[in-house]
Amino acid sequence: MIQEINRFLKKEAELEGVKTIASITDLPSPTTTSISIITPPKVTLGILKEAKALSIPAVWLQPGAEDAGVVEYVREHLSDNVVIGGPCILVNGDGLLRSQLQTRLQVYPRAL
């Protein structure tokens, strides 16, 4: 269940009228917050290092946010916490959710 969405932008205080935070270190409860990264690989690596230091439990790297250095860092430090090489959650998110729910209904009909 989504409780709150924080938008992280270093250069802007708001996006389309919605307040943003300047850094993931400004998250109110990082240990219970998952993040989706949509940045160039050079920026991604720094965010991943901050995420590790903050014990952020889950990270989804959007396509294009990774390069060889990012992949290596994830393998060495965050392999259990990062989705990398997956589909774009922003484009395919609703479809992915529907397919997961459909799969759960077929496999575990009494669980839902």
Short mmCIF file of the C-alpha atoms (twelve columns), coordinates in Angstrom:
data_MODEL
# 
_entry.id   MODEL 
# 
loop_
_atom_site.group_PDB 
_atom_site.id 
_atom_site.type_symbol 
_atom_site.label_atom_id 
_atom_site.label_alt_id 
_atom_site.label_comp_id 
_atom_site.label_asym_id 
_atom_site.label_seq_id 
_atom_site.Cartn_x 
_atom_site.Cartn_y 
_atom_site.Cartn_z 
_atom_site.pdbx_PDB_model_num 
ATOM 1   C CA . MET A 1   0.000  0.000   0.000   1 
ATOM 2   C CA . ILE A 2   1.382  3.382   -0.999  1 
ATOM 3   C CA . GLN A 3   1.295  5.763   1.918   1 
ATOM 4   C CA . GLU A 4   3.180  8.755   0.542   1 
ATOM 5   C CA . ILE A 5   5.080  9.712   -2.574  1 
ATOM 6   C CA . ASN A 6   8.090  11.999  -2.364  1 
ATOM 7   C CA . ARG A 7   9.547  13.474  -5.514  1 
ATOM 8   C CA . PHE A 8   13.294 13.918  -5.499  1 
ATOM 9   C CA . LEU A 9   14.731 16.714  -7.637  1 
ATOM 10  C CA . LYS A 10  18.040 18.373  -6.830  1 
ATOM 11  C CA . LYS A 11  17.389 21.496  -8.890  1 
ATOM 12  C CA . GLU A 12  13.687 22.221  -8.356  1 
ATOM 13  C CA . ALA A 13  11.720 22.873  -5.161  1 
ATOM 14  C CA . GLU A 14  8.517  21.686  -6.812  1 
ATOM 15  C CA . LEU A 15  7.282  19.793  -9.854  1 
ATOM 16  C CA . GLU A 16  3.933  20.755  -11.351 1 
ATOM 17  C CA . GLY A 17  2.934  22.362  -8.063  1 
ATOM 18  C CA . VAL A 18  4.009  19.408  -5.903  1 
ATOM 19  C CA . LYS A 19  6.813  19.938  -3.374  1 
ATOM 20  C CA . THR A 20  9.997  17.918  -3.953  1 
ATOM 21  C CA . ILE A 21  12.898 16.898  -1.733  1 
ATOM 22  C CA . ALA A 22  16.500 17.747  -2.661  1 
ATOM 23  C CA . SER A 23  18.000 14.428  -1.596  1 
ATOM 24  C CA . ILE A 24  16.881 10.978  -0.519  1 
ATOM 25  C CA . THR A 25  18.554 11.826  2.789   1 
ATOM 26  C CA . ASP A 26  15.534 14.128  3.296   1 
ATOM 27  C CA . LEU A 27  13.085 11.202  3.256   1 
ATOM 28  C CA . PRO A 28  11.073 11.151  6.486   1 
ATOM 29  C CA . SER A 29  11.452 7.373   6.991   1 
ATOM 30  C CA . PRO A 30  14.037 5.925   4.600   1 
ATOM 31  C CA . THR A 31  14.074 2.439   6.158   1 
ATOM 32  C CA . THR A 32  10.432 1.983   5.155   1 
ATOM 33  C CA . THR A 33  10.637 3.777   1.806   1 
ATOM 34  C CA . SER A 34  11.263 2.206   -1.585  1 
ATOM 35  C CA . ILE A 35  12.577 4.322   -4.435  1 
ATOM 36  C CA . SER A 36  12.442 4.318   -8.225  1 
ATOM 37  C CA . ILE A 37  15.476 5.866   -9.916  1 
ATOM 38  C CA . ILE A 38  15.149 7.702   -13.228 1 
ATOM 39  C CA . THR A 39  18.539 9.350   -13.653 1 
ATOM 40  C CA . PRO A 40  21.642 9.116   -15.835 1 
ATOM 41  C CA . PRO A 41  24.040 6.390   -14.611 1 
ATOM 42  C CA . LYS A 42  26.549 8.876   -13.132 1 
ATOM 43  C CA . VAL A 43  23.815 10.254  -10.880 1 
ATOM 44  C CA . THR A 44  22.355 6.802   -10.200 1 
ATOM 45  C CA . LEU A 45  25.551 5.522   -8.608  1 
ATOM 46  C CA . GLY A 46  25.560 8.316   -6.018  1 
ATOM 47  C CA . ILE A 47  21.897 7.728   -5.202  1 
ATOM 48  C CA . LEU A 48  22.538 3.989   -4.756  1 
ATOM 49  C CA . LYS A 49  25.357 4.727   -2.321  1 
ATOM 50  C CA . GLU A 50  23.035 7.004   -0.338  1 
ATOM 51  C CA . ALA A 51  20.288 4.358   -0.459  1 
ATOM 52  C CA . LYS A 52  22.664 1.756   0.983   1 
ATOM 53  C CA . ALA A 53  23.798 4.114   3.759   1 
ATOM 54  C CA . LEU A 54  20.145 4.896   4.587   1 
ATOM 55  C CA . SER A 55  19.097 1.200   4.533   1 
ATOM 56  C CA . ILE A 56  16.420 1.817   1.918   1 
ATOM 57  C CA . PRO A 57  14.781 -1.604  1.533   1 
ATOM 58  C CA . ALA A 58  14.041 -1.655  -2.213  1 
ATOM 59  C CA . VAL A 59  15.186 0.202   -5.326  1 
ATOM 60  C CA . TRP A 60  13.812 -0.040  -8.874  1 
ATOM 61  C CA . LEU A 61  16.207 1.188   -11.556 1 
ATOM 62  C CA . GLN A 62  14.342 2.447   -14.587 1 
ATOM 63  C CA . PRO A 63  15.757 1.475   -17.993 1 
ATOM 64  C CA . GLY A 64  18.708 3.717   -18.885 1 
ATOM 65  C CA . ALA A 65  19.591 4.521   -15.268 1 
ATOM 66  C CA . GLU A 66  22.340 1.902   -15.291 1 
ATOM 67  C CA . ASP A 67  25.730 1.349   -16.864 1 
ATOM 68  C CA . ALA A 68  28.503 -1.170  -16.157 1 
ATOM 69  C CA . GLY A 69  29.601 0.694   -13.014 1 
ATOM 70  C CA . VAL A 70  26.069 0.798   -11.615 1 
ATOM 71  C CA . VAL A 71  25.536 -2.904  -12.362 1 
ATOM 72  C CA . GLU A 72  28.818 -3.781  -10.640 1 
ATOM 73  C CA . TYR A 73  27.923 -1.701  -7.565  1 
ATOM 74  C CA . VAL A 74  24.498 -3.343  -7.336  1 
ATOM 75  C CA . ARG A 75  26.023 -6.836  -7.601  1 
ATOM 76  C CA . GLU A 76  28.581 -6.081  -4.891  1 
ATOM 77  C CA . HIS A 77  26.443 -4.115  -2.436  1 
ATOM 78  C CA . LEU A 78  22.700 -4.244  -3.097  1 
ATOM 79  C CA . SER A 79  21.920 -7.354  -5.124  1 
ATOM 80  C CA . ASP A 80  18.977 -8.402  -2.929  1 
ATOM 81  C CA . ASN A 81  17.433 -4.944  -2.847  1 
ATOM 82  C CA . VAL A 82  17.488 -3.693  -6.440  1 
ATOM 83  C CA . VAL A 83  15.381 -4.438  -9.502  1 
ATOM 84  C CA . ILE A 84  17.656 -3.840  -12.474 1 
ATOM 85  C CA . GLY A 85  16.998 -4.679  -16.099 1 
ATOM 86  C CA . GLY A 86  13.252 -4.818  -15.615 1 
ATOM 87  C CA . PRO A 87  10.555 -3.021  -17.574 1 
ATOM 88  C CA . CYS A 88  9.821  0.654   -17.099 1 
ATOM 89  C CA . ILE A 89  7.454  0.742   -14.139 1 
ATOM 90  C CA . LEU A 90  6.249  4.199   -15.200 1 
ATOM 91  C CA . VAL A 91  5.137  2.988   -18.626 1 
ATOM 92  C CA . ASN A 92  4.116  -0.584  -17.784 1 
ATOM 93  C CA . GLY A 93  3.220  -0.309  -14.103 1 
ATOM 94  C CA . ASP A 94  -0.544 -0.782  -14.381 1 
ATOM 95  C CA . GLY A 95  -0.135 -3.719  -16.753 1 
ATOM 96  C CA . LEU A 96  2.469  -5.331  -14.489 1 
ATOM 97  C CA . LEU A 97  0.197  -4.968  -11.490 1 
ATOM 98  C CA . ARG A 98  -2.764 -6.448  -13.370 1 
ATOM 99  C CA . SER A 99  -0.680 -9.404  -14.600 1 
ATOM 100 C CA . GLN A 100 0.600  -10.084 -11.073 1 
ATOM 101 C CA . LEU A 101 -2.917 -9.963  -9.652  1 
ATOM 102 C CA . GLN A 102 -4.156 -12.232 -12.428 1 
ATOM 103 C CA . THR A 103 -1.342 -14.706 -11.716 1 
ATOM 104 C CA . ARG A 104 -2.144 -14.672 -8.001  1 
ATOM 105 C CA . LEU A 105 -5.809 -15.247 -8.713  1 
ATOM 106 C CA . GLN A 106 -4.972 -18.250 -10.893 1 
ATOM 107 C CA . VAL A 107 -2.382 -19.775 -8.574  1 
ATOM 108 C CA . TYR A 108 -3.745 -18.795 -5.171  1 
ATOM 109 C CA . PRO A 109 -7.487 -18.161 -5.634  1 
ATOM 110 C CA . ARG A 110 -8.282 -18.465 -1.914  1 
ATOM 111 C CA . ALA A 111 -5.436 -16.185 -0.820  1 
ATOM 112 C CA . LEU A 112 -7.119 -13.069 -2.197  1 
# 
